[in-house]
Amino acid sequence: MNAPADSGARAVKRALISVYDKSGLTELATALHGAGVEIVSTGSTAKTIAGAGVPVVEVSELTGFPECLEGRVKTLHPRVHAGILADTRKDDHLAQLDELGVAPFELVVVNLYPFTETVASGAAPDECVEQIDIGGPSMVRAAAKNHPSVGVVVDPADYPDAAAAVAGGGFTLAQRKQLAAKAFRHTADYDVAVASWMTSVVAPSEETAGEPGATTGAQFPVWAGATWKRSATLRYGENPHQGAALYVDTDAAPGLAQAEQLHGKEMSFNNYTDGDAAWRAAYDHTEPAVAIIKHANPCGIAVGADIAEAHRKAHACDPVSAYGGVIATNREVSVEMAEQVAEIFTEVIIAPSYADGAVDVLSRKKNIRILVAQAPAESGIEMRPVSGGLLLQERDVIDAEGDDPANWTLATGTAADEQTLRDLVFAWRACRAVKSNAILLASDGASVGVGMGQVNRVDSAHLAVNRAGERAAGAVGASDAFFPFPDGLQVLIDAGVRAVVQPGGSVRDNEVIEAAKAAGVTMYLTGARHFAH
Ligand SMILES: NC(=O)c1ncn([C@@H]2O[C@H](COP(=O)(O)O)[C@@H](O)[C@H]2O)c1NC=O
């Protein structure tokens, strides 16, 4: 590959190579040597190169100073850094190099000590500290700053292109800029990992609120850093006039953002937000469960003896709204379920896996997006931007004391029989996925009416009852937060709901409980709340 004359290409005569990850190293060194490049290198990198029969100059020969302090000082020397940082477009820099007897480097190849991997392995703090690379980032940053004169390579995947560029007359200026930007991203990722660990683990702030589940300095450090990598540009955002892209958190456990798409049109912005809500809602249940989501709210959630049954029950909740929905399952999609879904216009289906033949059945619909994803994180910190800042909170998971029916208080009515209690537990879990104010009516392990996103609980109750129709009579109900007045509950009572679960905690709990009592409705108080905004 010959660089065009006006491309700013600079012939590579001398390369500095210092890499922890030795993959592809001998091939690169061989290619550089073949192109007439002199190679200078550190300790074990030099040994690997020499072992491949490629001539190499040890960096200690260049500096006249031994690598010392267990490798803490190898390349941190003016003879190295002057060679990297000289702006060879400038005559006075070249003259100074001459005076100092330093030759410039046109190529720097570095990758860093595996700090993140060492921390993840559970290594002791001293060992982690030893894996904080100092000399490597210094060279990378120096070379990236000096990209008008130097090419910098930090990723073994780029070696073949680098070798080709060198053989073709050197990197173009455009290539050196791209490489420099990648190099600064590499050191930025690295520094964020080190700074996060230092802040959260080595020197956490002392404040603790003391309450169970309360905010502590360790959960919410004085500084929070993360880096995101763009993994897709999207056709548009929430609306067609908004541009949008998908980024993946380089340190987080994989989730929907890393899902593999097996079939269908490109995922849209709204597919991702609905998909995330569906994915999480399905995994709020331990039995085979299906959640069907529209605009981040469930139009059907159900559990079943198998996934096909769960899907039938979830779909039956609100077939009108399920049209064009996003479906998620917490179990493998069976062929039986696939046949059912194939009959319904569905935007996206997300599952942990698909039985043999299920994808073929689903793919009969050209556009349905079929995704395989890893189970969502069971806990962790979630972020929400607000103007001028960011809110961080612990993820709301179904594991609070109040989510276990053993800890519920029977406020009034007869204790629920086994099936009723199962339905109450299901309704309570399903309600977590509904935007507040949330009222969810359920029967036989399936939602039958969902009221969501209203600014008062009475309207949510009306919505749930209207959607349930005749199915409200005999159903159970869950409310994501307490009834502030008896009015919302009364709507459910009037529709024939026979048992209700709610957090309790209103100053008017007595009035609410009295209304249930007067109607002969069983009411459990959980003491836990599941607002979702
Ligand atoms: N301290 C230094 O002067 C220094 N110079 C280069 N390194 C790192 O040493 C590693 C390569 O060492 P070796 O060639 O010995 O395997 C590279 O990951 C490089 O980033 C250094 N190590 C850590 O800071």
XYZ file of C-alpha atoms in Angstrom, residues 182-490:
309
model
C -7.550 5.597 19.457
C -4.441 5.809 21.643
C -5.911 8.582 23.802
C -9.144 6.572 24.132
C -7.024 3.631 25.253
C -5.268 5.615 27.987
C -8.547 7.323 28.959
C -10.253 3.927 29.447
C -7.253 2.822 31.453
C -7.183 5.920 33.649
C -10.933 5.738 34.329
C -10.485 2.128 35.474
C -7.596 3.079 37.764
C -9.330 6.208 39.105
C -12.565 4.296 39.771
C -10.730 1.576 41.665
C -8.677 4.070 43.651
C -11.797 6.090 44.528
C -14.121 3.209 45.363
C -11.791 0.561 46.754
C -8.519 2.070 47.924
C -9.768 5.379 49.263
C -13.564 5.236 49.607
C -15.233 8.203 51.256
C -16.201 7.548 54.837
C -19.856 8.665 54.988
C -22.464 5.981 55.551
C -26.117 6.544 56.235
C -26.388 3.437 58.380
C -29.879 2.326 57.281
C -30.247 -1.041 55.531
C -29.910 -0.420 51.814
C -28.980 3.188 52.460
C -26.535 5.250 50.520
C -22.903 4.725 51.404
C -19.702 6.301 50.195
C -18.568 3.027 48.642
C -21.687 2.676 46.469
C -21.644 6.303 45.460
C -18.047 7.502 45.318
C -17.160 11.194 45.236
C -16.352 10.775 41.554
C -17.867 8.428 39.028
C -16.301 7.594 35.711
C -17.235 5.296 32.869
C -16.397 5.132 29.216
C -18.735 4.150 26.419
C -17.926 2.861 22.999
C -20.272 3.428 20.102
C -21.496 0.097 18.864
C -24.118 1.273 16.371
C -25.494 4.386 14.814
C -29.277 4.239 14.759
C -31.515 5.449 11.973
C -32.954 8.037 14.349
C -33.812 8.611 17.986
C -37.110 8.599 19.822
C -38.503 10.599 16.874
C -37.355 10.791 13.267
C -35.919 14.300 13.671
C -33.546 13.118 16.431
C -30.213 11.524 15.596
C -29.156 8.638 17.851
C -26.528 5.984 18.454
C -26.006 3.019 20.766
C -22.987 2.924 23.066
C -21.780 0.061 25.201
C -20.326 0.502 28.646
C -16.812 -0.847 28.300
C -16.742 -2.124 31.888
C -20.331 -3.233 32.552
C -21.627 -6.782 32.347
C -23.167 -7.409 28.912
C -26.906 -6.870 28.585
C -29.352 -5.840 25.912
C -26.858 -3.420 24.336
C -24.616 -6.389 23.534
C -27.437 -8.681 22.368
C -26.880 -10.683 19.213
C -29.444 -10.029 16.499
C -30.326 -13.188 14.591
C -32.856 -11.764 12.169
C -34.829 -8.715 11.142
C -34.566 -5.011 10.610
C -32.041 -2.862 12.389
C -32.957 -2.139 16.030
C -34.337 1.341 16.616
C -33.917 3.647 19.605
C -37.433 2.843 20.853
C -36.843 -0.881 20.301
C -33.928 -0.630 22.724
C -35.831 1.242 25.425
C -38.865 -1.046 25.141
C -36.588 -4.067 24.873
C -34.808 -3.121 28.063
C -38.115 -2.767 29.927
C -39.348 -6.097 28.542
C -36.119 -7.903 29.283
C -36.092 -6.743 32.856
C -39.814 -7.416 33.380
C -39.479 -11.031 32.203
C -36.612 -11.640 34.614
C -38.581 -10.284 37.585
C -40.157 -13.755 37.692
C -38.663 -17.123 38.496
C -41.192 -19.287 36.616
C -41.253 -19.272 32.792
C -42.391 -15.691 32.073
C -43.237 -13.509 29.111
C -43.506 -9.721 29.126
C -45.011 -7.817 26.221
C -44.078 -4.144 26.272
C -45.284 -1.075 24.437
C -43.787 2.345 25.164
C -41.875 0.933 28.134
C -45.076 -0.343 29.822
C -46.401 -3.876 29.925
C -49.504 -4.678 27.935
C -49.218 -8.223 29.188
C -47.100 -10.193 31.619
C -47.664 -13.793 32.553
C -46.036 -16.873 33.964
C -46.917 -20.380 32.842
C -46.057 -24.035 33.089
C -44.006 -23.467 29.944
C -43.027 -20.479 27.872
C -45.707 -21.000 25.209
C -48.418 -20.984 27.853
C -46.913 -17.882 29.463
C -47.000 -16.168 26.073
C -50.637 -17.084 25.403
C -51.623 -15.713 28.802
C -49.558 -12.527 28.425
C -50.959 -11.871 24.959
C -54.529 -12.422 26.127
C -54.194 -9.566 28.615
C -54.490 -6.900 25.926
C -54.229 -8.259 22.373
C -55.001 -4.852 20.878
C -52.034 -3.209 22.565
C -49.757 -6.211 22.021
C -49.880 -5.460 18.279
C -46.398 -4.179 17.388
C -45.092 -4.984 20.863
C -41.701 -6.028 22.155
C -41.670 -9.503 23.703
C -39.144 -10.835 26.187
C -38.897 -14.244 27.797
C -36.823 -15.560 30.663
C -36.619 -19.030 29.112
C -35.706 -20.514 25.751
C -38.317 -19.761 23.085
C -39.932 -23.042 22.053
C -41.188 -23.800 18.557
C -44.715 -23.743 20.004
C -44.254 -20.212 21.275
C -42.574 -19.172 18.016
C -45.623 -20.405 16.070
C -47.859 -18.256 18.284
C -45.663 -15.153 17.942
C -45.411 -15.612 14.182
C -49.153 -14.977 13.993
C -48.882 -11.571 15.685
C -47.202 -8.421 14.411
C -44.254 -8.142 16.781
C -41.415 -5.627 16.570
C -38.804 -7.444 18.664
C -38.413 -10.713 20.521
C -35.634 -11.145 23.075
C -34.756 -14.425 24.726
C -31.820 -16.170 26.331
C -31.972 -18.811 23.555
C -34.193 -20.359 20.898
C -35.058 -24.031 20.463
C -34.063 -25.682 17.177
C -36.395 -24.447 14.471
C -37.867 -21.562 16.524
C -35.864 -18.883 14.712
C -36.948 -20.317 11.342
C -40.578 -20.106 12.396
C -40.204 -16.532 13.679
C -38.246 -15.503 10.564
C -41.296 -16.131 8.420
C -41.969 -12.510 9.312
C -39.312 -10.561 7.451
C -39.070 -7.635 9.814
C -39.272 -9.122 13.291
C -36.037 -8.460 15.143
C -34.890 -11.643 16.884
C -32.372 -11.097 19.653
C -30.403 -13.332 21.995
C -29.226 -11.591 25.129
C -27.602 -12.453 28.398
C -29.828 -12.237 31.472
C -30.069 -8.665 32.770
C -27.914 -7.723 35.757
C -29.589 -8.771 38.978
C -28.351 -5.709 40.791
C -26.023 -2.811 40.316
C -26.147 0.906 39.832
C -28.263 2.572 37.181
C -27.907 6.056 35.791
C -30.364 8.651 34.643
C -29.297 11.953 33.160
C -30.954 15.104 34.424
C -30.186 18.513 33.006
C -26.734 19.444 34.207
C -26.032 16.130 35.902
C -26.688 12.500 36.425
C -28.659 10.547 38.999
C -27.227 7.250 40.166
C -29.277 4.765 42.117
C -29.229 1.132 43.064
C -31.335 -0.870 40.683
C -34.821 -1.661 42.006
C -34.809 -5.421 42.236
C -37.369 -7.789 43.656
C -35.435 -8.767 46.721
C -36.560 -6.346 49.402
C -37.805 -7.890 52.606
C -41.286 -6.718 51.649
C -41.189 -8.653 48.377
C -41.248 -11.941 50.258
C -44.865 -12.810 51.120
C -43.619 -14.386 54.346
C -43.010 -10.815 55.507
C -46.345 -9.377 54.376
C -48.897 -8.250 56.930
C -52.479 -9.344 56.516
C -54.206 -6.010 57.149
C -57.767 -7.304 56.716
C -59.789 -10.204 55.323
C -59.213 -13.919 55.302
C -55.699 -15.169 54.647
C -55.221 -15.908 50.961
C -55.370 -19.538 49.867
C -52.398 -20.955 47.974
C -53.570 -19.965 44.474
C -54.659 -16.489 45.562
C -51.338 -15.899 47.292
C -49.498 -17.078 44.153
C -51.488 -14.558 42.124
C -50.836 -11.782 44.639
C -47.103 -12.510 44.525
C -47.208 -12.559 40.731
C -49.164 -9.272 40.618
C -46.745 -7.649 43.048
C -43.716 -8.690 40.986
C -45.349 -7.745 37.687
C -46.352 -4.351 39.058
C -42.633 -3.476 39.432
C -42.403 -3.203 35.649
C -45.303 -0.747 35.341
C -44.687 3.000 35.269
C -46.149 4.793 38.287
C -48.840 5.200 39.318
C -49.255 1.496 38.740
C -52.225 -0.750 39.369
C -52.057 -4.269 38.007
C -54.881 -6.794 38.119
C -54.010 -10.465 37.759
C -55.649 -13.808 37.591
C -54.130 -17.278 37.252
C -50.541 -16.030 36.857
C -51.347 -13.426 34.221
C -52.027 -9.733 34.149
C -55.613 -9.048 33.059
C -55.671 -5.264 33.387
C -52.860 -2.744 33.781
C -53.229 0.918 34.714
C -50.005 2.842 34.278
C -48.376 6.229 34.151
C -51.281 8.225 35.575
C -50.812 11.223 37.818
C -53.217 9.865 40.393
C -53.906 6.340 41.570
C -57.668 6.545 40.991
C -57.148 7.001 37.244
C -54.723 4.069 37.190
C -57.307 1.969 38.990
C -59.955 2.946 36.423
C -57.598 2.108 33.572
C -56.760 -1.292 35.032
C -60.407 -2.102 35.636
C -61.489 -0.908 32.175
C -58.768 -2.928 30.488
C -59.665 -6.012 32.525
C -63.400 -5.685 31.781
C -65.260 -8.697 33.113
C -61.948 -10.263 34.164
C -61.652 -7.752 37.040
C -64.317 -9.663 38.985
C -62.491 -12.253 41.060
C -59.028 -10.961 40.104
C -56.358 -9.833 42.563
C -54.763 -6.395 42.446
C -51.376 -4.861 43.193
C -50.514 -1.215 43.690
C -46.876 -0.092 43.328
C -47.249 2.413 46.193
C -49.751 2.978 48.986
C -53.313 4.130 48.387
C -53.312 7.695 49.760
C -57.120 7.582 50.037
C -59.674 4.761 49.821
C -60.952 6.065 46.440
C -58.519 4.145 44.195
C -59.083 0.949 46.140
C -62.837 1.508 45.932
